[in-house]
Amino acid sequence: MTGLNVLVAVTAFLVILGIAELAVHRRRLAKIRYRIHVNGTRGKSSVTRLIAAGLREGGITTCAKTTGSTARMIMPDGRELPIYRPGGPNIIEQKRIVAVAAAYEAEALVIECMALQPLLQSLSELKLIRATHGIITNARPDHLEIMGPGERDVARAMAGMTPVGGKLYTAEVNQLEVLKIATKDRNCELCVVEPLTDDEALSRFPYTEHGDNVALALRVCADLGVEREVALAGMVAAQPDPGAMTERQVDFFGRKITFVNGFAANDPVSTKHIWTMASERYGDLHRRVAVFNCRADRPDRSVLLGKAFASWAPADHVVLMGSGTDLFARAATSAGLDPAKLVFAEELPVEQVFERIVALVDDSALVMGMGNIGEGGLRLASYFRNRAVPERN
């Protein structure tokens, strides 16, 4: 057999193998009645968890997968299993998740979109998930180096995962025209959801959950036949995402610190919202300390946040941790932030970052983490949590 014949034979074998693998994957997808694909700039992981919890409470066998702060597979009984990635994140891992869900005979799979490249977002939907229900929580300026250069480009990239012939839910306001075009092109029904304003319902969560996330989850659960109160009960009882916005009270040798974990918010719009909300809620505290966890591999994010923060409610101190903090510092001071407020804690272990923060507090302070949950953000949040005053029931 000549070399050419061998090449042709191997190519034919690989093509046949690929076709067979695709057929197996399609059969697995067909076994899952509801395939819910969740995308968006902010809130993807939270919405994924909320929907899965609501459906489970409603008696629908549900598997879920998040890719946010820490990747997790959530089983039908609510157990969470870590997802091991020896070779790093890859969208092909979604096929393994589908296989597990099919093996558990799940009626529903709620799966977070893990692609950033616009083409991969579309391929993830059209080839890997083939959703019956899609969700784009919002489209805000983040990952602009991949999906940009502008906010509208981000919306176009995310619109690539619009399900064909299904339903697309969103709480997005500014880029609705982009989503309308995408849903029309794919014969998909667009469902625009208003944020939940029921304070009584939101106050039931043991952490700070955003009204638009809960509203999206309740709407999807309702469309799948789960009553509002049943779904809400499941959501309130569910394990929150590790990056969920939580508040901890720390009494460190007489220094009263309220720590707010906002590390998972890393676009200017979301971050400004939670910083303003926390500043107003804890306006009686003597000092405000903003902690930004920077990443050298997210330079655009550091620059955008630095420029924006200079015009927000002022902080007494701005602690910069992580890597590439000079980008944030230059952007912020160029936009008018007083350089004397900057406290550099680049590449320091969380114990030393904590000590630097505490040294800035006289008797009471609001300390809020922002920027990035990874590379130290989650560790610092855990450090504060482990030193918090026990909550009273």
CSV table of C-alpha atoms in Angstrom, one decimal:
chain,number,residue,atom,x,y,z
A,1,MET,CA,0.0,0.0,0.0
A,2,THR,CA,1.4,3.4,-1.0
A,3,GLY,CA,1.8,6.3,1.3
A,4,LEU,CA,-1.1,8.0,-0.5
A,5,ASN,CA,-3.4,5.1,0.0
A,6,VAL,CA,-2.5,5.0,3.7
A,7,LEU,CA,-3.3,8.7,4.0
A,8,VAL,CA,-6.6,8.2,2.3
A,9,ALA,CA,-7.5,5.2,4.4
A,10,VAL,CA,-6.6,7.1,7.7
A,11,THR,CA,-8.6,10.1,6.6
A,12,ALA,CA,-11.6,8.1,5.7
A,13,PHE,CA,-11.4,6.3,9.1
A,14,LEU,CA,-11.2,9.6,11.0
A,15,VAL,CA,-14.2,11.0,9.0
A,16,ILE,CA,-16.3,7.9,9.7
A,17,LEU,CA,-15.2,8.0,13.4
A,18,GLY,CA,-16.2,11.7,13.6
A,19,ILE,CA,-19.6,11.0,12.0
A,20,ALA,CA,-20.3,8.2,14.4
A,21,GLU,CA,-19.2,10.3,17.4
A,22,LEU,CA,-21.5,13.1,16.3
A,23,ALA,CA,-24.4,10.6,15.9
A,24,VAL,CA,-23.9,9.3,19.4
A,25,HIS,CA,-23.8,12.9,20.8
A,26,ARG,CA,-27.0,13.8,18.9
A,27,ARG,CA,-28.8,10.8,20.4
A,28,ARG,CA,-27.7,11.8,23.9
A,29,LEU,CA,-29.0,15.3,23.3
A,30,ALA,CA,-32.3,14.0,22.1
A,31,LYS,CA,-32.8,12.1,25.4
A,32,ILE,CA,-32.7,15.4,27.3
A,33,ARG,CA,-36.0,17.2,26.9
A,34,TYR,CA,-35.0,20.6,28.0
A,35,ARG,CA,-31.5,21.9,27.1
A,36,ILE,CA,-30.9,25.3,28.6
A,37,HIS,CA,-27.8,27.2,27.4
A,38,VAL,CA,-26.8,30.2,29.6
A,39,ASN,CA,-24.6,33.1,28.3
A,40,GLY,CA,-24.0,36.7,29.2
A,41,THR,CA,-21.4,39.1,30.6
A,42,ARG,CA,-22.6,38.9,34.2
A,43,GLY,CA,-24.7,36.4,36.2
A,44,LYS,CA,-24.2,33.3,34.0
A,45,SER,CA,-23.2,31.0,36.8
A,46,SER,CA,-25.8,32.4,39.2
A,47,VAL,CA,-28.6,32.0,36.7
A,48,THR,CA,-27.5,28.5,35.8
A,49,ARG,CA,-27.6,27.5,39.5
A,50,LEU,CA,-31.0,29.3,40.1
A,51,ILE,CA,-32.7,27.6,37.2
A,52,ALA,CA,-31.4,24.2,38.1
A,53,ALA,CA,-32.5,24.6,41.7
A,54,GLY,CA,-35.9,25.8,40.7
A,55,LEU,CA,-36.4,22.9,38.3
A,56,ARG,CA,-35.2,20.3,40.9
A,57,GLU,CA,-37.6,21.7,43.4
A,58,GLY,CA,-40.4,21.3,40.8
A,59,GLY,CA,-39.6,17.6,40.4
A,60,ILE,CA,-37.8,17.8,37.1
A,61,THR,CA,-34.6,15.7,37.1
A,62,THR,CA,-32.0,18.2,36.3
A,63,CYS,CA,-28.2,18.3,35.8
A,64,ALA,CA,-26.3,21.6,35.6
A,65,LYS,CA,-22.8,22.8,34.8
A,66,THR,CA,-21.2,26.1,35.7
A,67,THR,CA,-17.9,27.5,34.4
A,68,GLY,CA,-17.7,30.6,36.6
A,69,SER,CA,-15.6,31.0,39.7
A,70,THR,CA,-14.9,27.3,39.9
A,71,ALA,CA,-16.2,24.8,37.3
A,72,ARG,CA,-18.8,22.4,38.8
A,73,MET,CA,-21.2,19.7,37.6
A,74,ILE,CA,-24.4,19.8,39.7
A,75,MET,CA,-26.1,16.5,39.9
A,76,PRO,CA,-29.9,15.8,40.1
A,77,ASP,CA,-29.7,15.5,43.9
A,78,GLY,CA,-27.9,18.8,44.2
A,79,ARG,CA,-24.4,17.4,44.8
A,80,GLU,CA,-21.6,19.3,43.3
A,81,LEU,CA,-18.6,17.7,41.6
A,82,PRO,CA,-15.5,19.5,40.5
A,83,ILE,CA,-14.6,19.3,36.8
A,84,TYR,CA,-11.0,18.3,36.2
A,85,ARG,CA,-9.3,19.8,33.3
A,86,PRO,CA,-5.8,18.3,32.8
A,87,GLY,CA,-5.4,20.1,29.5
A,88,GLY,CA,-7.1,23.3,30.5
A,89,PRO,CA,-10.6,24.5,29.6
A,90,ASN,CA,-11.9,23.4,26.2
A,91,ILE,CA,-15.5,23.7,24.9
A,92,ILE,CA,-15.3,20.0,23.9
A,93,GLU,CA,-15.8,19.2,27.6
A,94,GLN,CA,-19.5,20.1,27.1
A,95,LYS,CA,-19.9,16.8,25.3
A,96,ARG,CA,-18.8,14.9,28.5
A,97,ILE,CA,-21.4,16.9,30.4
A,98,VAL,CA,-24.1,16.0,28.0
A,99,ALA,CA,-23.1,12.3,28.2
A,100,VAL,CA,-23.3,12.4,32.0
A,101,ALA,CA,-26.7,14.1,32.0
A,102,ALA,CA,-28.0,11.5,29.5
A,103,ALA,CA,-26.7,8.7,31.6
A,104,TYR,CA,-28.6,10.1,34.6
A,105,GLU,CA,-31.7,10.3,32.5
A,106,ALA,CA,-32.0,14.0,33.1
A,107,GLU,CA,-35.1,15.7,31.8
A,108,ALA,CA,-33.2,19.1,31.9
A,109,LEU,CA,-29.6,20.2,31.4
A,110,VAL,CA,-28.8,23.7,32.4
A,111,ILE,CA,-25.3,24.5,31.0
A,112,GLU,CA,-23.2,27.6,31.1
A,113,CYS,CA,-21.6,28.7,27.8
A,114,MET,CA,-17.9,28.6,28.3
A,115,ALA,CA,-16.8,30.0,24.9
A,116,LEU,CA,-15.5,33.6,24.4
A,117,GLN,CA,-14.5,33.6,20.8
A,118,PRO,CA,-17.6,34.7,18.7
A,119,LEU,CA,-17.3,31.7,16.3
A,120,LEU,CA,-16.9,29.3,19.2
A,121,GLN,CA,-20.0,30.7,20.9
A,122,SER,CA,-22.0,30.0,17.8
A,123,LEU,CA,-20.5,26.5,17.3
A,124,SER,CA,-21.0,25.7,21.0
A,125,GLU,CA,-24.7,26.2,20.5
A,126,LEU,CA,-25.2,24.8,17.0
A,127,LYS,CA,-23.0,21.7,17.3
A,128,LEU,CA,-22.7,20.9,21.0
A,129,ILE,CA,-25.8,22.0,22.9
A,130,ARG,CA,-28.6,22.6,20.4
A,131,ALA,CA,-30.6,24.3,23.1
A,132,THR,CA,-34.4,24.4,23.5
A,133,HIS,CA,-34.0,27.5,25.7
A,134,GLY,CA,-31.2,30.0,25.5
A,135,ILE,CA,-30.4,32.8,28.0
A,136,ILE,CA,-28.3,35.9,27.5
A,137,THR,CA,-28.3,37.6,30.9
A,138,ASN,CA,-26.8,40.9,29.6
A,139,ALA,CA,-24.2,42.2,27.2
A,140,ARG,CA,-21.7,44.6,28.8
A,141,PRO,CA,-18.2,45.8,28.0
A,142,ASP,CA,-15.9,43.0,29.1
A,143,HIS,CA,-13.4,40.7,27.2
A,144,LEU,CA,-13.3,43.4,24.6
A,145,GLU,CA,-9.9,42.1,23.4
A,146,ILE,CA,-11.8,39.0,22.2
A,147,MET,CA,-15.4,40.1,21.6
A,148,GLY,CA,-14.9,43.9,21.1
A,149,PRO,CA,-14.0,46.6,20.4
A,150,GLY,CA,-17.4,47.8,21.6
A,151,GLU,CA,-20.4,46.8,23.7
A,152,ARG,CA,-22.5,46.2,20.5
A,153,ASP,CA,-19.9,43.8,19.3
A,154,VAL,CA,-20.1,41.9,22.6
A,155,ALA,CA,-23.9,41.5,22.0
A,156,ARG,CA,-23.3,40.3,18.5
A,157,ALA,CA,-20.9,37.7,19.7
A,158,MET,CA,-23.3,36.4,22.3
A,159,ALA,CA,-26.2,36.4,19.9
A,160,GLY,CA,-24.3,33.6,18.1
A,161,MET,CA,-25.6,31.2,20.6
A,162,THR,CA,-29.3,32.0,19.9
A,163,PRO,CA,-31.1,28.6,19.7
A,164,VAL,CA,-32.6,27.6,16.4
A,165,GLY,CA,-36.4,27.4,16.7
A,166,GLY,CA,-36.3,27.7,20.5
A,167,LYS,CA,-36.7,30.5,23.0
A,168,LEU,CA,-34.2,33.2,24.0
A,169,TYR,CA,-34.6,34.9,27.4
A,170,THR,CA,-32.7,38.1,28.3
A,171,ALA,CA,-32.7,41.0,30.8
A,172,GLU,CA,-30.5,43.1,28.4
A,173,VAL,CA,-31.9,46.5,27.6
A,174,ASN,CA,-29.3,48.5,25.6
A,175,GLN,CA,-28.6,45.9,22.9
A,176,LEU,CA,-32.1,44.5,22.3
A,177,GLU,CA,-32.0,45.3,18.6
A,178,VAL,CA,-29.0,42.9,18.1
A,179,LEU,CA,-30.9,40.1,19.8
A,180,LYS,CA,-34.1,40.8,17.8
A,181,ILE,CA,-32.1,40.4,14.6
A,182,ALA,CA,-30.6,37.2,15.8
A,183,THR,CA,-33.8,35.6,17.0
A,184,LYS,CA,-35.6,36.5,13.7
A,185,ASP,CA,-32.8,35.0,11.7
A,186,ARG,CA,-33.0,31.7,13.7
A,187,ASN,CA,-36.8,31.6,14.0
A,188,CYS,CA,-36.5,31.9,17.8
A,189,GLU,CA,-38.9,33.6,20.2
A,190,LEU,CA,-37.4,36.5,22.2
A,191,CYS,CA,-38.5,36.8,25.8
A,192,VAL,CA,-37.5,40.1,27.5
A,193,VAL,CA,-37.6,39.8,31.2
A,194,GLU,CA,-38.0,42.7,33.7
A,195,PRO,CA,-35.8,42.6,36.8
A,196,LEU,CA,-37.5,41.3,40.0
A,197,THR,CA,-38.4,44.2,42.3
A,198,ASP,CA,-40.0,42.1,45.0
A,199,ASP,CA,-37.9,43.0,48.0
A,200,GLU,CA,-39.5,40.3,50.2
A,201,ALA,CA,-38.5,37.6,47.7
A,202,LEU,CA,-35.0,38.9,47.3
A,203,SER,CA,-34.5,39.2,51.1
A,204,ARG,CA,-35.1,35.5,51.4
A,205,PHE,CA,-31.7,34.7,49.8
A,206,PRO,CA,-28.9,34.3,52.4
A,207,TYR,CA,-26.6,36.3,50.1
A,208,THR,CA,-27.1,39.3,47.8
A,209,GLU,CA,-28.8,38.0,44.6
A,210,HIS,CA,-29.6,40.4,41.7
A,211,GLY,CA,-33.2,40.9,40.7
A,212,ASP,CA,-32.6,40.3,37.0
A,213,ASN,CA,-31.0,36.9,37.7
A,214,VAL,CA,-33.9,35.7,39.8
A,215,ALA,CA,-36.4,37.1,37.3
A,216,LEU,CA,-34.8,35.2,34.4
A,217,ALA,CA,-34.6,32.0,36.4
A,218,LEU,CA,-38.3,32.3,37.5
A,219,ARG,CA,-39.5,32.9,34.0
A,220,VAL,CA,-37.7,29.9,32.6
A,221,CYS,CA,-39.0,27.7,35.4
A,222,ALA,CA,-42.5,29.0,34.9
A,223,ASP,CA,-42.3,28.2,31.2
A,224,LEU,CA,-41.3,24.7,32.1
A,225,GLY,CA,-44.3,24.2,34.4
A,226,VAL,CA,-42.8,25.0,37.8
A,227,GLU,CA,-44.9,27.3,40.0
A,228,ARG,CA,-43.2,30.5,41.2
A,229,GLU,CA,-43.2,29.8,44.9
A,230,VAL,CA,-42.0,26.3,44.4
A,231,ALA,CA,-39.1,27.4,42.1
A,232,LEU,CA,-38.3,30.3,44.5
A,233,ALA,CA,-38.1,28.0,47.5
A,234,GLY,CA,-35.6,25.8,45.6
A,235,MET,CA,-33.5,28.8,44.6
A,236,VAL,CA,-33.3,30.2,48.1
A,237,ALA,CA,-32.2,26.8,49.5
A,238,ALA,CA,-29.6,26.2,46.8
A,239,GLN,CA,-25.8,26.5,47.2
A,240,PRO,CA,-24.7,29.9,45.8
A,241,ASP,CA,-21.9,30.3,43.3
A,242,PRO,CA,-18.5,30.8,45.1
A,243,GLY,CA,-18.4,34.2,43.4
A,244,ALA,CA,-21.8,35.3,44.6
A,245,MET,CA,-21.9,38.7,46.3
A,246,THR,CA,-21.7,38.0,50.0
A,247,GLU,CA,-21.2,40.2,53.0
A,248,ARG,CA,-19.1,39.3,56.1
A,249,GLN,CA,-18.7,41.2,59.4
A,250,VAL,CA,-15.2,41.0,60.8
A,251,ASP,CA,-14.2,42.3,64.3
A,252,PHE,CA,-10.4,42.4,64.2
A,253,PHE,CA,-9.1,43.6,67.6
A,254,GLY,CA,-11.8,46.2,67.8
A,255,ARG,CA,-11.8,47.2,64.2
A,256,LYS,CA,-15.2,46.7,62.7
A,257,ILE,CA,-15.0,45.6,59.0
A,258,THR,CA,-17.8,44.9,56.6
A,259,PHE,CA,-16.3,42.9,53.8
A,260,VAL,CA,-18.3,42.7,50.5
A,261,ASN,CA,-17.2,40.0,48.0
A,262,GLY,CA,-17.8,41.7,44.6
A,263,PHE,CA,-14.8,40.1,42.9
A,264,ALA,CA,-17.0,38.3,40.3
A,265,ALA,CA,-18.2,41.6,38.9
A,266,ASN,CA,-15.5,42.8,36.6
A,267,ASP,CA,-17.1,45.0,33.9
A,268,PRO,CA,-17.6,48.8,34.7
A,269,VAL,CA,-21.4,48.7,34.6
A,270,SER,CA,-21.9,45.9,37.1
A,271,THR,CA,-19.0,46.9,39.3
A,272,LYS,CA,-20.2,50.5,39.6
A,273,HIS,CA,-23.7,49.2,40.5
A,274,ILE,CA,-22.5,47.0,43.4
A,275,TRP,CA,-20.0,49.6,44.7
A,276,THR,CA,-22.6,52.3,44.8
A,277,MET,CA,-25.1,49.9,46.4
A,278,ALA,CA,-22.6,48.9,49.1
A,279,SER,CA,-21.5,52.5,49.7
A,280,GLU,CA,-25.0,53.6,50.3
A,281,ARG,CA,-25.9,50.6,52.5
A,282,TYR,CA,-22.9,51.1,54.7
A,283,GLY,CA,-22.6,54.9,54.6
A,284,ASP,CA,-22.4,55.0,58.4
A,285,LEU,CA,-19.0,53.3,58.4
A,286,HIS,CA,-16.0,55.6,58.8
A,287,ARG,CA,-13.9,54.5,55.8
A,288,ARG,CA,-14.4,53.0,52.4
A,289,VAL,CA,-11.7,50.7,51.1
A,290,ALA,CA,-11.9,49.5,47.5
A,291,VAL,CA,-9.8,46.3,46.7
A,292,PHE,CA,-9.2,45.6,43.0
A,293,ASN,CA,-7.7,42.2,42.1
A,294,CYS,CA,-5.9,42.8,38.8
A,295,ARG,CA,-4.7,40.3,36.2
A,296,ALA,CA,-1.9,40.9,33.8
A,297,ASP,CA,-3.6,38.7,31.3
A,298,ARG,CA,-6.8,40.9,31.4
A,299,PRO,CA,-5.2,44.3,30.6
A,300,ASP,CA,-8.3,45.8,29.0
A,301,ARG,CA,-10.3,45.0,32.1
A,302,SER,CA,-7.8,46.8,34.3
A,303,VAL,CA,-7.8,49.9,32.1
A,304,LEU,CA,-11.6,50.1,31.8
A,305,LEU,CA,-12.1,49.7,35.5
A,306,GLY,CA,-9.4,52.1,36.4
A,307,LYS,CA,-10.8,54.8,34.1
A,308,ALA,CA,-14.3,54.3,35.4
A,309,PHE,CA,-13.6,54.1,39.1
A,310,ALA,CA,-12.2,57.6,39.2
A,311,SER,CA,-15.7,59.0,38.7
A,312,TRP,CA,-17.6,56.7,41.2
A,313,ALA,CA,-18.4,57.3,44.8
A,314,PRO,CA,-15.0,58.1,46.3
A,315,ALA,CA,-13.0,55.6,48.4
A,316,ASP,CA,-10.6,56.5,51.1
A,317,HIS,CA,-8.1,53.9,49.9
A,318,VAL,CA,-7.7,51.8,46.8
A,319,VAL,CA,-5.8,48.6,47.4
A,320,LEU,CA,-4.4,47.0,44.2
A,321,MET,CA,-3.6,43.2,44.4
A,322,GLY,CA,-2.9,40.5,41.9
A,323,SER,CA,-0.7,41.2,38.8
A,324,GLY,CA,-0.4,44.1,36.3
A,325,THR,CA,-1.6,46.6,38.9
A,326,ASP,CA,0.3,49.4,37.1
A,327,LEU,CA,-2.3,49.4,34.3
A,328,PHE,CA,-5.2,50.1,36.7
A,329,ALA,CA,-3.1,52.7,38.6
A,330,ARG,CA,-2.1,54.7,35.4
A,331,ALA,CA,-5.7,54.6,34.0
A,332,ALA,CA,-7.2,55.7,37.3
A,333,THR,CA,-4.8,58.5,38.1
A,334,SER,CA,-5.0,59.7,34.5
A,335,ALA,CA,-8.8,59.9,35.0
A,336,GLY,CA,-8.4,62.0,38.1
A,337,LEU,CA,-8.0,59.6,41.1
A,338,ASP,CA,-5.7,60.9,43.8
A,339,PRO,CA,-2.5,58.8,43.6
A,340,ALA,CA,-2.1,59.1,47.4
A,341,LYS,CA,-5.1,56.8,47.8
A,342,LEU,CA,-3.4,53.9,46.0
A,343,VAL,CA,-2.0,51.1,48.1
A,344,PHE,CA,0.0,48.5,46.2
A,345,ALA,CA,-0.2,44.8,47.2
A,346,GLU,CA,0.9,43.2,44.0
A,347,GLU,CA,1.8,39.5,44.1
A,348,LEU,CA,1.5,39.4,47.8
A,349,PRO,CA,0.0,36.4,49.6
A,350,VAL,CA,-3.6,36.9,50.9
A,351,GLU,CA,-2.4,37.0,54.5
A,352,GLN,CA,-0.3,40.1,53.7
A,353,VAL,CA,-3.0,41.7,51.6
A,354,PHE,CA,-5.3,41.3,54.6
A,355,GLU,CA,-2.8,42.9,56.9
A,356,ARG,CA,-2.4,45.9,54.6
A,357,ILE,CA,-6.2,46.3,54.4
A,358,VAL,CA,-6.6,46.1,58.2
A,359,ALA,CA,-3.9,48.7,58.7
A,360,LEU,CA,-6.0,51.2,56.7
A,361,VAL,CA,-9.0,50.8,59.1
A,362,ASP,CA,-9.3,53.0,62.2
A,363,ASP,CA,-12.5,51.9,63.9
A,364,SER,CA,-14.9,50.8,61.1
A,365,ALA,CA,-14.8,50.4,57.4
A,366,LEU,CA,-16.5,49.0,54.3
A,367,VAL,CA,-14.0,46.8,52.4
A,368,MET,CA,-15.1,45.7,49.0
A,369,GLY,CA,-13.3,43.3,46.6
A,370,MET,CA,-13.7,43.8,42.8
A,371,GLY,CA,-12.0,43.1,39.5
A,372,ASN,CA,-11.4,39.4,39.3
A,373,ILE,CA,-12.5,36.4,41.3
A,374,GLY,CA,-9.5,34.3,40.0
A,375,GLU,CA,-5.8,34.5,41.0
A,376,GLY,CA,-6.3,35.6,44.6
A,377,GLY,CA,-9.8,37.1,44.7
A,378,LEU,CA,-11.5,33.9,45.9
A,379,ARG,CA,-8.7,33.3,48.4
A,380,LEU,CA,-9.0,36.7,49.9
A,381,ALA,CA,-12.8,36.4,50.1
A,382,SER,CA,-12.3,33.0,51.9
A,383,TYR,CA,-9.8,34.6,54.2
A,384,PHE,CA,-12.3,37.2,55.3
A,385,ARG,CA,-15.1,34.6,55.6
A,386,ASN,CA,-13.0,32.4,57.9
A,387,ARG,CA,-12.4,35.4,60.2
A,388,ALA,CA,-16.0,36.7,60.2
A,389,VAL,CA,-18.2,37.0,63.2
A,390,PRO,CA,-20.5,34.0,63.4
A,391,GLU,CA,-24.0,34.8,62.0
A,392,ARG,CA,-26.9,34.6,64.4
A,393,ASN,CA,-29.9,32.6,63.4
